[in-house]
Amino acid sequence: DAEVALVGRSNVGKSTLMRELTGHSFDTGGKPGVTRSPNHYDWAPEDFVITDLPGFGFMSGVDEDRREEIKTEIVRYLEAYADDILVAVLVVDGKSVVDIIDRHSGPDEIPYDVEMFHFLRDLDIPTVVAVNKMDKVDDEDERLDALCDRLGLYPPWKQWQDTIAPISAKKGQLEPLDEAVRSHLHEQQRDDL
Ligand code: GDP
């Protein structure tokens, strides 16, 4: 089956997004990090499955070693299935992502979201960054331009609408993500002809 893989730090709204996309209900705020193996769901009416990879990053009750283990599992999964993954969706929290990236940038530290974005590109997996919780952001263009800058994409963000998709999972405002994902799917179908 064609596959869309969802990755992101915990608490960015991945479960909320999955619920909106699939119509299934998921345990939000459950125990993050407990899901060992990727979960698959159908994204109707499109003919592909969504794989929800475990959330990464700080989770109460999950220690450093376990966090590293989860990260390794995610990386191994993506490497193993890179050929089957049509699109990766990296979900971030639009309200805090830039601050978190800046806080974790240093001589020997690469922020998770930046690292994951480049890792996916290195694997040749077309990647869409779903910038969630935009309902909480009032300086939308500035935030999105700053995010582009941190990801190495030359602003303005409007040039990158196949890559940067501002959404609000909670409000069901997902159109930019839908369009971005579809643009990659159709691109690949054309390439296959
Ligand atoms: P996960 O850990 O990534 O699966 O995150 P959840 O889906 O459990 O969401 C974490 C928190 O963010 C919950 O309190 C959600 O209600 C909230 N949340 C998710 N999406 C949005 C959104 O689009 N806007 C706002 N304001 N809150 C959201």
mmCIF file of C-alpha atoms and ligand atoms in Angstrom:
data_model
loop_
_atom_site.group_PDB
_atom_site.id
_atom_site.type_symbol
_atom_site.label_atom_id
_atom_site.label_comp_id
_atom_site.label_asym_id
_atom_site.label_seq_id
_atom_site.Cartn_x
_atom_site.Cartn_y
_atom_site.Cartn_z
ATOM 1 C CA ASP A 1 0.000 0.000 0.000
ATOM 2 C CA ALA A 2 1.038 3.558 -0.624
ATOM 3 C CA GLU A 3 1.954 5.178 2.631
ATOM 4 C CA VAL A 4 1.962 8.614 4.232
ATOM 5 C CA ALA A 5 4.077 8.739 7.396
ATOM 6 C CA LEU A 6 3.331 11.148 10.232
ATOM 7 C CA VAL A 7 6.188 12.190 12.499
ATOM 8 C CA GLY A 8 6.536 14.831 15.171
ATOM 9 C CA ARG A 9 7.426 15.651 18.727
ATOM 10 C CA SER A 10 4.908 14.731 21.377
ATOM 11 C CA ASN A 11 2.117 17.180 22.118
ATOM 12 C CA VAL A 12 2.192 18.868 18.701
ATOM 13 C CA GLY A 13 -1.298 17.513 17.950
ATOM 14 C CA LYS A 14 -0.521 14.344 16.010
ATOM 15 C CA SER A 15 -3.390 12.363 17.544
ATOM 16 C CA THR A 16 -5.804 15.215 16.950
ATOM 17 C CA LEU A 17 -4.672 15.392 13.336
ATOM 18 C CA MET A 18 -4.989 11.622 12.871
ATOM 19 C CA ARG A 19 -8.510 11.772 14.238
ATOM 20 C CA GLU A 20 -9.449 14.542 11.830
ATOM 21 C CA LEU A 21 -7.882 12.796 8.857
ATOM 22 C CA THR A 22 -9.223 9.342 9.434
ATOM 23 C CA GLY A 23 -12.433 9.856 11.352
ATOM 24 C CA HIS A 24 -11.244 7.318 13.902
ATOM 25 C CA SER A 25 -10.843 8.371 17.461
ATOM 26 C CA PHE A 26 -7.516 7.979 19.154
ATOM 27 C CA ASP A 27 -6.322 8.201 22.667
ATOM 28 C CA THR A 28 -5.192 11.777 22.942
ATOM 29 C CA GLY A 29 -3.140 12.567 25.972
ATOM 30 C CA GLY A 30 -2.694 8.863 26.585
ATOM 31 C CA LYS A 31 0.686 7.438 27.414
ATOM 32 C CA PRO A 32 3.096 8.751 24.816
ATOM 33 C CA GLY A 33 5.946 6.524 23.820
ATOM 34 C CA VAL A 34 4.096 3.351 24.640
ATOM 35 C CA THR A 35 3.272 2.570 21.029
ATOM 36 C CA ARG A 36 6.287 0.602 19.902
ATOM 37 C CA SER A 37 5.362 -0.193 16.384
ATOM 38 C CA PRO A 38 3.904 2.172 13.818
ATOM 39 C CA ASN A 39 0.118 2.220 13.510
ATOM 40 C CA HIS A 40 -1.577 2.177 10.132
ATOM 41 C CA TYR A 41 -4.870 3.827 9.257
ATOM 42 C CA ASP A 42 -6.708 4.496 6.044
ATOM 43 C CA TRP A 43 -6.956 8.052 4.772
ATOM 44 C CA ALA A 44 -10.240 7.828 2.924
ATOM 45 C CA PRO A 45 -11.078 8.369 0.145
ATOM 46 C CA GLU A 46 -7.472 8.407 -1.057
ATOM 47 C CA ASP A 47 -5.958 5.030 -1.570
ATOM 48 C CA PHE A 48 -3.147 5.076 0.908
ATOM 49 C CA VAL A 49 -2.481 4.392 4.564
ATOM 50 C CA ILE A 50 -1.221 6.806 7.164
ATOM 51 C CA THR A 51 1.424 5.548 9.532
ATOM 52 C CA ASP A 52 1.476 7.291 12.866
ATOM 53 C CA LEU A 53 4.989 7.053 14.239
ATOM 54 C CA PRO A 54 5.520 7.500 17.980
ATOM 55 C CA GLY A 55 5.910 11.036 19.281
ATOM 56 C CA PHE A 56 9.388 12.120 20.160
ATOM 57 C CA GLY A 57 10.813 14.413 22.805
ATOM 58 C CA PHE A 58 9.967 15.229 26.350
ATOM 59 C CA MET A 59 7.239 13.062 27.814
ATOM 60 C CA SER A 60 6.546 12.870 31.492
ATOM 61 C CA GLY A 61 7.380 9.456 32.851
ATOM 62 C CA VAL A 62 9.606 8.526 29.927
ATOM 63 C CA ASP A 63 13.323 8.599 30.632
ATOM 64 C CA GLU A 64 16.196 9.715 28.423
ATOM 65 C CA ASP A 65 17.198 6.176 27.395
ATOM 66 C CA ARG A 66 13.689 5.309 26.329
ATOM 67 C CA ARG A 67 13.470 8.559 24.369
ATOM 68 C CA GLU A 68 16.648 7.711 22.478
ATOM 69 C CA GLU A 69 15.254 4.230 21.819
ATOM 70 C CA ILE A 70 12.077 5.700 20.369
ATOM 71 C CA LYS A 71 14.085 8.029 18.160
ATOM 72 C CA THR A 72 16.180 5.119 16.908
ATOM 73 C CA GLU A 73 13.029 3.135 16.138
ATOM 74 C CA ILE A 74 11.613 6.030 14.136
ATOM 75 C CA VAL A 75 14.827 6.475 12.161
ATOM 76 C CA ARG A 76 15.081 2.725 11.439
ATOM 77 C CA TYR A 77 11.473 2.586 10.320
ATOM 78 C CA LEU A 78 11.918 5.499 7.941
ATOM 79 C CA GLU A 79 15.122 4.045 6.512
ATOM 80 C CA ALA A 80 13.543 0.625 6.039
ATOM 81 C CA TYR A 81 10.384 1.889 4.333
ATOM 82 C CA ALA A 82 11.695 4.990 2.559
ATOM 83 C CA ASP A 83 10.792 3.495 -0.830
ATOM 84 C CA ASP A 84 7.164 2.886 0.150
ATOM 85 C CA ILE A 85 6.600 6.226 1.843
ATOM 86 C CA LEU A 86 5.063 8.603 -0.697
ATOM 87 C CA VAL A 87 5.020 11.603 1.610
ATOM 88 C CA ALA A 88 6.199 12.279 5.153
ATOM 89 C CA VAL A 89 4.268 14.781 7.238
ATOM 90 C CA LEU A 90 6.380 16.383 9.947
ATOM 91 C CA VAL A 91 3.934 17.884 12.433
ATOM 92 C CA VAL A 92 5.122 20.865 14.482
ATOM 93 C CA ASP A 93 3.470 23.253 16.929
ATOM 94 C CA GLY A 94 3.288 26.591 15.117
ATOM 95 C CA LYS A 95 3.161 28.528 18.331
ATOM 96 C CA SER A 96 6.386 27.168 19.811
ATOM 97 C CA VAL A 97 8.416 25.502 17.067
ATOM 98 C CA VAL A 98 10.723 28.420 16.255
ATOM 99 C CA ASP A 99 11.505 29.080 19.920
ATOM 100 C CA ILE A 100 12.199 25.396 20.524
ATOM 101 C CA ILE A 101 14.476 25.210 17.488
ATOM 102 C CA ASP A 102 16.390 28.303 18.618
ATOM 103 C CA ARG A 103 16.719 27.025 22.163
ATOM 104 C CA HIS A 104 18.214 23.748 20.946
ATOM 105 C CA SER A 105 20.560 25.130 18.320
ATOM 106 C CA GLY A 106 24.176 25.047 19.316
ATOM 107 C CA PRO A 107 27.657 23.863 18.396
ATOM 108 C CA ASP A 108 26.843 20.248 19.197
ATOM 109 C CA GLU A 109 23.102 20.200 19.164
ATOM 110 C CA ILE A 110 20.710 19.970 16.221
ATOM 111 C CA PRO A 111 17.060 20.535 17.060
ATOM 112 C CA TYR A 112 14.911 17.464 16.481
ATOM 113 C CA ASP A 113 12.580 19.062 13.946
ATOM 114 C CA VAL A 114 15.438 20.423 11.843
ATOM 115 C CA GLU A 115 17.301 17.123 12.015
ATOM 116 C CA MET A 116 14.199 15.160 11.050
ATOM 117 C CA PHE A 117 13.414 17.495 8.155
ATOM 118 C CA HIS A 118 16.880 17.050 6.672
ATOM 119 C CA PHE A 119 16.924 13.335 7.408
ATOM 120 C CA LEU A 120 13.693 12.839 5.446
ATOM 121 C CA ARG A 121 15.068 14.839 2.547
ATOM 122 C CA ASP A 122 18.278 12.817 2.586
ATOM 123 C CA LEU A 123 16.127 9.708 2.270
ATOM 124 C CA ASP A 124 14.416 11.333 -0.735
ATOM 125 C CA ILE A 125 11.053 11.257 0.971
ATOM 126 C CA PRO A 126 8.962 14.271 -0.079
ATOM 127 C CA THR A 127 8.181 16.079 3.158
ATOM 128 C CA VAL A 128 5.380 18.388 4.196
ATOM 129 C CA VAL A 129 5.711 20.314 7.447
ATOM 130 C CA ALA A 130 2.233 20.538 8.978
ATOM 131 C CA VAL A 131 2.454 23.665 11.105
ATOM 132 C CA ASN A 132 -0.315 22.974 13.573
ATOM 133 C CA LYS A 133 -2.138 25.098 16.160
ATOM 134 C CA MET A 134 -2.158 28.102 13.851
ATOM 135 C CA ASP A 135 -5.379 29.183 15.558
ATOM 136 C CA LYS A 136 -3.108 30.261 18.425
ATOM 137 C CA VAL A 137 -0.738 32.266 16.218
ATOM 138 C CA ASP A 138 -1.486 35.893 15.322
ATOM 139 C CA ASP A 139 1.671 36.851 13.391
ATOM 140 C CA GLU A 140 1.207 34.002 10.937
ATOM 141 C CA ASP A 141 3.450 35.198 8.083
ATOM 142 C CA GLU A 142 6.332 36.154 10.370
ATOM 143 C CA ARG A 143 6.190 32.829 12.224
ATOM 144 C CA LEU A 144 6.110 30.840 9.010
ATOM 145 C CA ASP A 145 8.928 32.863 7.448
ATOM 146 C CA ALA A 146 11.023 32.294 10.583
ATOM 147 C CA LEU A 147 10.329 28.575 10.404
ATOM 148 C CA CYS A 148 11.378 28.490 6.744
ATOM 149 C CA ASP A 149 14.577 30.247 7.674
ATOM 150 C CA ARG A 150 15.357 27.684 10.390
ATOM 151 C CA LEU A 151 14.687 24.812 7.989
ATOM 152 C CA GLY A 152 16.974 26.275 5.345
ATOM 153 C CA LEU A 153 14.117 27.249 3.022
ATOM 154 C CA TYR A 154 14.462 30.724 1.626
ATOM 155 C CA PRO A 155 11.529 32.907 2.811
ATOM 156 C CA PRO A 156 8.833 33.979 2.082
ATOM 157 C CA TRP A 157 7.000 30.821 3.124
ATOM 158 C CA LYS A 158 4.355 31.355 0.414
ATOM 159 C CA GLN A 159 6.915 30.082 -2.074
ATOM 160 C CA TRP A 160 6.917 26.767 -0.235
ATOM 161 C CA GLN A 161 3.264 25.831 -0.089
ATOM 162 C CA ASP A 162 4.099 22.272 -1.162
ATOM 163 C CA THR A 163 6.291 22.031 1.923
ATOM 164 C CA ILE A 164 4.860 24.355 4.562
ATOM 165 C CA ALA A 165 1.207 23.753 5.453
ATOM 166 C CA PRO A 166 -0.278 25.923 8.217
ATOM 167 C CA ILE A 167 -3.204 24.079 9.818
ATOM 168 C CA SER A 168 -5.383 23.824 12.873
ATOM 169 C CA ALA A 169 -6.147 20.184 13.558
ATOM 170 C CA LYS A 170 -8.397 21.120 16.435
ATOM 171 C CA LYS A 171 -10.580 23.307 14.228
ATOM 172 C CA GLY A 172 -10.478 20.889 11.316
ATOM 173 C CA GLN A 173 -8.683 23.440 9.130
ATOM 174 C CA LEU A 174 -6.523 21.110 7.087
ATOM 175 C CA GLU A 175 -6.832 22.301 3.534
ATOM 176 C CA PRO A 176 -3.215 23.465 3.068
ATOM 177 C CA LEU A 177 -2.011 20.044 4.241
ATOM 178 C CA ASP A 178 -4.435 18.244 1.989
ATOM 179 C CA GLU A 179 -3.255 20.238 -0.980
ATOM 180 C CA ALA A 180 0.430 19.890 -0.191
ATOM 181 C CA VAL A 181 0.165 16.109 0.258
ATOM 182 C CA ARG A 182 -1.846 15.759 -2.932
ATOM 183 C CA SER A 183 0.654 17.811 -4.911
ATOM 184 C CA HIS A 184 3.382 15.313 -4.004
ATOM 185 C CA LEU A 185 1.189 12.301 -4.718
ATOM 186 C CA HIS A 186 0.275 13.594 -8.135
ATOM 187 C CA GLU A 187 3.860 14.502 -8.888
ATOM 188 C CA GLN A 188 4.856 10.906 -8.216
ATOM 189 C CA GLN A 189 2.018 9.469 -10.241
ATOM 190 C CA ARG A 190 3.205 11.587 -13.164
ATOM 191 C CA ASP A 191 6.746 10.340 -12.654
ATOM 192 C CA ASP A 192 5.482 6.760 -12.737
ATOM 193 C CA LEU A 193 3.843 7.144 -16.153
HETATM 194 P P1 GDP B 1 0.140 14.486 20.241
HETATM 195 O O1 GDP B 1 0.886 14.201 21.496
HETATM 196 O O2 GDP B 1 1.028 15.040 19.203
HETATM 197 O O3 GDP B 1 -0.650 13.323 19.745
HETATM 198 O O4 GDP B 1 -0.877 15.679 20.579
HETATM 199 P P2 GDP B 1 -2.447 15.673 20.869
HETATM 200 O O5 GDP B 1 -3.228 15.425 19.632
HETATM 201 O O6 GDP B 1 -2.723 14.820 22.038
HETATM 202 O O7 GDP B 1 -2.646 17.229 21.231
HETATM 203 C C1 GDP B 1 -1.909 17.838 22.286
HETATM 204 C C2 GDP B 1 -2.684 19.043 22.768
HETATM 205 O O8 GDP B 1 -2.732 20.051 21.758
HETATM 206 C C3 GDP B 1 -4.141 18.726 23.119
HETATM 207 O O9 GDP B 1 -4.485 19.500 24.253
HETATM 208 C C4 GDP B 1 -4.889 19.187 21.888
HETATM 209 O O10 GDP B 1 -6.227 19.572 22.174
HETATM 210 C C5 GDP B 1 -4.073 20.394 21.470
HETATM 211 N N1 GDP B 1 -4.203 20.676 20.033
HETATM 212 C C6 GDP B 1 -4.082 19.811 19.001
HETATM 213 N N2 GDP B 1 -4.275 20.429 17.827
HETATM 214 C C7 GDP B 1 -4.530 21.725 18.104
HETATM 215 C C8 GDP B 1 -4.821 22.882 17.309
HETATM 216 O O11 GDP B 1 -4.887 22.850 16.086
HETATM 217 N N3 GDP B 1 -4.982 24.058 17.979
HETATM 218 C C9 GDP B 1 -4.930 24.144 19.328
HETATM 219 N N4 GDP B 1 -5.124 25.336 19.882
HETATM 220 N N5 GDP B 1 -4.667 23.087 20.101
HETATM 221 C C10 GDP B 1 -4.472 21.888 19.510
#
